[in-house]
XYZ file of C-alpha atoms in Angstrom:
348
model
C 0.000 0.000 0.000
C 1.406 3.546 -0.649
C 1.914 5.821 1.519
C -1.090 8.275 -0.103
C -3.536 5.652 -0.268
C -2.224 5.212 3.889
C -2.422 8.519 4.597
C -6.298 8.784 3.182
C -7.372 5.797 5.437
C -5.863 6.959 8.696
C -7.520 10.538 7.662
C -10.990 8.734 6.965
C -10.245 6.733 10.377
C -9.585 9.787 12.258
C -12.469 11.635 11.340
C -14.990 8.985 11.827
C -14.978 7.300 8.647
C -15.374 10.253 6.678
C -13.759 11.001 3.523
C -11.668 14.338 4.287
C -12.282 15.227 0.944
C -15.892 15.442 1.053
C -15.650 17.651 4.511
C -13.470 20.252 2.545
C -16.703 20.203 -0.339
C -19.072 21.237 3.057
C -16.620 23.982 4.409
C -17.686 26.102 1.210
C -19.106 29.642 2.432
C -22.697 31.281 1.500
C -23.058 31.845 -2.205
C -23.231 35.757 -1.146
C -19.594 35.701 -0.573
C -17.440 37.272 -2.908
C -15.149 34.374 -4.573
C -11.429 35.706 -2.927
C -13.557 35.702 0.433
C -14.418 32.281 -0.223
C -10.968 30.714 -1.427
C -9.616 32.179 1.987
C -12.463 30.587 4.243
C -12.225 27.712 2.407
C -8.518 27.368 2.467
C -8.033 28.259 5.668
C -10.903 26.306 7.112
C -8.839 23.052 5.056
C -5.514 24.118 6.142
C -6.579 24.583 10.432
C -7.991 20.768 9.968
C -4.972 19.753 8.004
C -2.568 20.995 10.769
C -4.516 19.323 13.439
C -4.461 16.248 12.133
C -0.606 16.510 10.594
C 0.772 16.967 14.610
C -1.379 14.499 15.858
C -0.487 12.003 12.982
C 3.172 12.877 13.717
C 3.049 12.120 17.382
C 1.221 8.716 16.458
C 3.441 7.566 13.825
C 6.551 8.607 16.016
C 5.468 5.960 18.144
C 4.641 3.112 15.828
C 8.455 4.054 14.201
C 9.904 3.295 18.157
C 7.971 -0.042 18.314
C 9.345 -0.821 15.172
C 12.823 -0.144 15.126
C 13.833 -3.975 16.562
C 12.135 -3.451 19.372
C 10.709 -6.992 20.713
C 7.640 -7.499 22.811
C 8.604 -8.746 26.169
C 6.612 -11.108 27.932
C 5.346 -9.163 31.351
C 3.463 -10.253 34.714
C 0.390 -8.335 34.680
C 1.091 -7.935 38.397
C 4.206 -5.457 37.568
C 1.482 -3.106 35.426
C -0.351 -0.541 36.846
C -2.808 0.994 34.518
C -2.507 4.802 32.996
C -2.601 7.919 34.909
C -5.948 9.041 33.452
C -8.190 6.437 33.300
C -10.377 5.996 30.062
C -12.291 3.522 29.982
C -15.086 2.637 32.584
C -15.365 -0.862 33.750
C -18.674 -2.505 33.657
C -20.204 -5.784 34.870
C -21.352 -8.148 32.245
C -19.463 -6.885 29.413
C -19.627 -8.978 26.694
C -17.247 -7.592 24.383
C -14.712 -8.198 27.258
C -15.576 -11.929 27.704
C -14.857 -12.203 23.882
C -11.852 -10.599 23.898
C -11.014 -12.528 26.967
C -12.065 -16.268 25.135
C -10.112 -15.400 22.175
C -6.886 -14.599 23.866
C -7.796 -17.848 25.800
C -7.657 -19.813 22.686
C -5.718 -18.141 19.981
C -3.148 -16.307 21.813
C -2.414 -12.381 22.366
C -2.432 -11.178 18.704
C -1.749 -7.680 19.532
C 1.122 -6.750 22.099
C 0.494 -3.742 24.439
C 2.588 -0.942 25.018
C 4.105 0.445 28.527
C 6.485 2.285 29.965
C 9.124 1.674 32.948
C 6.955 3.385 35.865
C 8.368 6.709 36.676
C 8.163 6.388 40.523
C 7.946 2.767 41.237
C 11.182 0.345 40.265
C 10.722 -3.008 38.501
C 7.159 -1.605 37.782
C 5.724 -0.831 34.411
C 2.918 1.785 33.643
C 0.245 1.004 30.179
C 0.021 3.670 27.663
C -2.669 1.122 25.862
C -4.108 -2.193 25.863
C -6.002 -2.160 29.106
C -8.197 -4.488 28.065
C -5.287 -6.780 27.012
C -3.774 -6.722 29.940
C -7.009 -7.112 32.149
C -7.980 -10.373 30.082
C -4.408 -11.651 30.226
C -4.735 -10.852 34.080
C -7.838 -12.873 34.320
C -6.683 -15.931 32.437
C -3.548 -15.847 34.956
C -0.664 -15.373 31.706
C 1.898 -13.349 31.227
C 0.887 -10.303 28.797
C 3.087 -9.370 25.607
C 4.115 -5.821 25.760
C 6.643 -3.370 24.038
C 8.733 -1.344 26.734
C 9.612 2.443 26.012
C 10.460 5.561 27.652
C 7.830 7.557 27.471
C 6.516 11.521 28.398
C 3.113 12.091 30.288
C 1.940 13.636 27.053
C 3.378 11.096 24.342
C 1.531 8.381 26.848
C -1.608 9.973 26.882
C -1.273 10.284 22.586
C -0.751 6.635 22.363
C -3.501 5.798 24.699
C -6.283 8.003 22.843
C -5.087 7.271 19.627
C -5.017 3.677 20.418
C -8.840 4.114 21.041
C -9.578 5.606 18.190
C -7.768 2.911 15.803
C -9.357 -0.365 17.896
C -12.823 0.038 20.383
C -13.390 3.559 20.213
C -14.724 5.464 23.664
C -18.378 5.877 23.961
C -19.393 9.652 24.362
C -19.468 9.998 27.676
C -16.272 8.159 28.500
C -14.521 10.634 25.716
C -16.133 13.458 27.617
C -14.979 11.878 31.024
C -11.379 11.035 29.900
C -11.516 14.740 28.667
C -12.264 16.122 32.298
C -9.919 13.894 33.820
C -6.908 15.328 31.765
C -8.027 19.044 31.954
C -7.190 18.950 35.555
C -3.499 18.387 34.788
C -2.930 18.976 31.125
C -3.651 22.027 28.880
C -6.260 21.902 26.289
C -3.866 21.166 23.183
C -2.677 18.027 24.635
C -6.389 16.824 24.969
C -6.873 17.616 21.422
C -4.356 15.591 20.853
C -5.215 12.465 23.068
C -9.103 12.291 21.730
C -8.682 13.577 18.590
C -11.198 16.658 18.476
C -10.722 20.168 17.980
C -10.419 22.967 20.688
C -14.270 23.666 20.166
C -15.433 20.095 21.286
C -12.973 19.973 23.827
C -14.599 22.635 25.395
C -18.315 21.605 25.039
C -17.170 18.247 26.865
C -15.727 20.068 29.539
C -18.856 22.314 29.620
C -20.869 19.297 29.829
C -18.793 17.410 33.028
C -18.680 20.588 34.755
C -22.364 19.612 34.946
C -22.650 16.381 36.013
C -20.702 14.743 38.877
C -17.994 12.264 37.827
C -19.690 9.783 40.610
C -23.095 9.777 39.162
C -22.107 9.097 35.522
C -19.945 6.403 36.681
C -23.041 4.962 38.358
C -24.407 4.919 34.750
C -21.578 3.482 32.686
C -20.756 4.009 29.617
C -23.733 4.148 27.402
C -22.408 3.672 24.165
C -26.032 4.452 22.400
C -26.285 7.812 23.921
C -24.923 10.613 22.416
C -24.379 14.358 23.310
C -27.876 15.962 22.921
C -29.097 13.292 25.607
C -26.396 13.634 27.866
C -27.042 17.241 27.391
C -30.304 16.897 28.197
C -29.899 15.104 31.332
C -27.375 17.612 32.345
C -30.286 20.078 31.854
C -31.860 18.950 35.232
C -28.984 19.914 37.317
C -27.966 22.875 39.145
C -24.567 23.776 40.442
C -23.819 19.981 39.637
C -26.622 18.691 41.844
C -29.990 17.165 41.320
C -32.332 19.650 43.149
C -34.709 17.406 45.552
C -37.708 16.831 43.117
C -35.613 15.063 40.956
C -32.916 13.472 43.453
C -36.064 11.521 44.938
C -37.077 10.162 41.719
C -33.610 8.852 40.523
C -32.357 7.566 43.756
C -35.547 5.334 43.730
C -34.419 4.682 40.141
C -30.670 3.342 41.067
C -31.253 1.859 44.662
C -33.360 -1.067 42.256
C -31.960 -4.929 41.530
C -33.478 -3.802 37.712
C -31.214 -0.618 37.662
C -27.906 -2.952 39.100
C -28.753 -5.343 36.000
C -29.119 -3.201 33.719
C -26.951 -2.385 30.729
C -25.856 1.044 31.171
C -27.570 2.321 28.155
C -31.055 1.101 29.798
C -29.758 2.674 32.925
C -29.215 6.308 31.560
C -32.793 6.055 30.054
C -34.345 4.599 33.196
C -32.529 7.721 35.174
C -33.638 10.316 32.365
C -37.350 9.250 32.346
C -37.347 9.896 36.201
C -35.892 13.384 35.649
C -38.665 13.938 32.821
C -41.247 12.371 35.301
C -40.607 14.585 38.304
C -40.430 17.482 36.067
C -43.875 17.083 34.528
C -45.687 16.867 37.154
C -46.529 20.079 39.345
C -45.980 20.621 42.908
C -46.338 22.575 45.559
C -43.510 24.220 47.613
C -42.486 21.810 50.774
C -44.700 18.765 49.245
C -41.529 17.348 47.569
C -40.176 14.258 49.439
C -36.609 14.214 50.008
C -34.574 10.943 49.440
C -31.176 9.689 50.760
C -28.927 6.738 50.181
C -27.889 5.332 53.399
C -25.125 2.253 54.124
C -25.069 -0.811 56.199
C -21.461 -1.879 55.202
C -22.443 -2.628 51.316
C -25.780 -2.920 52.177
C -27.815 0.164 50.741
C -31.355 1.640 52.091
C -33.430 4.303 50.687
C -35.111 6.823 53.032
C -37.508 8.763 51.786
C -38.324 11.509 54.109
C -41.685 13.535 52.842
C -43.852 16.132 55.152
C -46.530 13.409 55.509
C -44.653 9.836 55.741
C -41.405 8.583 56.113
C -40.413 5.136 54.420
C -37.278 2.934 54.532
C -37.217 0.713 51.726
C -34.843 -2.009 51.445
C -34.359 -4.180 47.767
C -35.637 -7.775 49.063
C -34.241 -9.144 46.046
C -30.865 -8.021 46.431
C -30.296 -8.024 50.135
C -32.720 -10.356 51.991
C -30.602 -11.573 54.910
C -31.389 -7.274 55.978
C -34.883 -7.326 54.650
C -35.636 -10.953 56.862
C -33.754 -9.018 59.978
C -35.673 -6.318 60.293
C -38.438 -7.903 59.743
C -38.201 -10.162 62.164
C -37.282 -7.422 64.570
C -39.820 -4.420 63.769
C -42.215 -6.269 67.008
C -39.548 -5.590 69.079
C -38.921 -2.149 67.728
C -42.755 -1.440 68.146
C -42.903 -2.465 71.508
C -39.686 -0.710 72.186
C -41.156 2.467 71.206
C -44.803 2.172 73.183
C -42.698 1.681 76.193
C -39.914 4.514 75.702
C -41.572 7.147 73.969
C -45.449 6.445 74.600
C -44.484 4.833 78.107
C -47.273 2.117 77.723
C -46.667 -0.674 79.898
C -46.005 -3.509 77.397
């Protein structure tokens, strides 16, 4: 393959499939515009996109050339890794695409080697620029995972990582926008151009966006990978100062404290948590009728209160906890009685 017909696929890869040709036909100006007017829109609208992908390819490339030049892929204990500095990715129960990953390393081998770097404060220790998944299944099959070893920069490391995510399982949107936020608190915003591949523009509506919602909650999602900005927007809608106000807090905390909302995928889960938003926002209350709700824990154990100006309930998920549920239970007679002799001073 030649290096222009290479060039055009990693340009098509790195813009989502899209021909970069066709973009520059869509960057043309109004018809109003006088012709010089549109040659240097047009050209300079080409040239800007050309640039950013040019430094990014050249920070990619520079990479592949050091994995290249003899270097061999050692054989590593996944018990000397320790994953990147920014996480990407979120972990998930039940993910299938893991477990297939994981069965065909199982049988055919680790295809693909991963790449790390000797850990900068920790001897004998390594630190992943990519292949986190790799290394995770290799980890759970209890083998040694193949990996090329070079001296790498916080910032090249980050490149390799993002880039790697673009080439192989790209990022849902949400994880982008999360991986985003996690790197704005130590890196400026041209290196997280550079790790996820977007211009300055989107960089900054996906730090707009996670200055809205808190890191904790849309880990408590996942990663959705069917839901896409305007939804995530829309969620984000229903916060204030990067909290649920009460009306809504009550509804999705009785949303998540669920066995359904634990075995959920997480695109169900987002769509279970945004239909509880949309429910407590259509209907009309008055000011004090609003029940407030709060997460409480028993070790792991996890019980909704619900405390309203007319009842207060405790409700505990049967289902998922029923050695608690069977306790008190069994001991709300003796709580009863408890209470008619303390409080009421009844003789019981």
């Amino acid at each position: 393959m030649n290096k222009a017909t290479d060039r055009s696929k990693k340009m098509r890869a790195m813009f989502g499939g899209v021909d970069p040709a066709e973009l520059s036909k869509t960057s043309s100006p109004a018809p109003s515009m006088t012709t010089a007017t549109k040659q240097r829109v047009s050209s300079g609208a080409i040239k800007s996109m050309r640039n950013t992908f040019s430094n990014v390819e050249k920070e990619n490339e520079k990479l592949r050339q050091m994995m290249e030049e003899g270097s061999v892929a050692h054989e590593l204990d996944t018990a000397d890794l320790d994953p990147s500095f920014v996480a990407d990715r979120m972990i998930v129960a039940n993910d299938q695409d893991f477990e297939t990953l994981k069965a065909s390393i199982s049988s055919s081998g680790q295809q693909v080697p991963i790449l790390v770097r000797p850990h900068l404060e920790a001897d004998g220790r390594y630190q992943i620029a990519f292949g986190h998944r790799r290394w995770r299944a290799c980890k759970d099959l209890g083998i040694p995972v193949r990996g090329f070893i070079k001296e790498l920069s916080d910032e090249a490391l980050l490149i390799a990582q993002g880039q790697e995510n673009h080439e192989r399982k790209n990022l849902s949107f949400i994880e982008t926008a999360l991986f985003a936020s996690r790197l704005a608190r130590s890196f400026p915003q041209t290196v997280i151009s550079k790790a996820i591949g977007k211009d300055a523009t989107t960089v900054s509506k996906l730090l707009k966006l996670m200055n809205a919602l808190p890191e904790e909650f849309v880990r408590e999602i996942g990663p959705a990978p069917k839901i896409g900005r305007p939804r995530w927007e829309e969620l984000a809608g229903h916060f204030t100062n990067g909290h649920l106000p009460d009306k809504f807090k009550a509804r999705v905390d009785a949303v998540t404290i669920s066995a359904d909302f634990e075995l959920s995928a997480s695109d169900e889960r987002f769509s279970a948590i945004l239909t509880a938003c949309k429910s407590a926002e259509s209907n009309t209350v008055t000011t004090g009728s609003v029940a407030t709700a709060a997460k409480s824990w028993l070790g792991n154990r996890q019980i909704l209160i619900k405390d309203g100006p007319n009842a207060l309930s405790i409700q505990i998920d049967a289902r998922k906890d029923p050695e608690l549920a069977a306790f008190l239970k069994k001991r709300l007679p003796d709580l009863m009685d408890e209470f008619r002799s303390e409080v009421l001073k009844e003789d019981v």
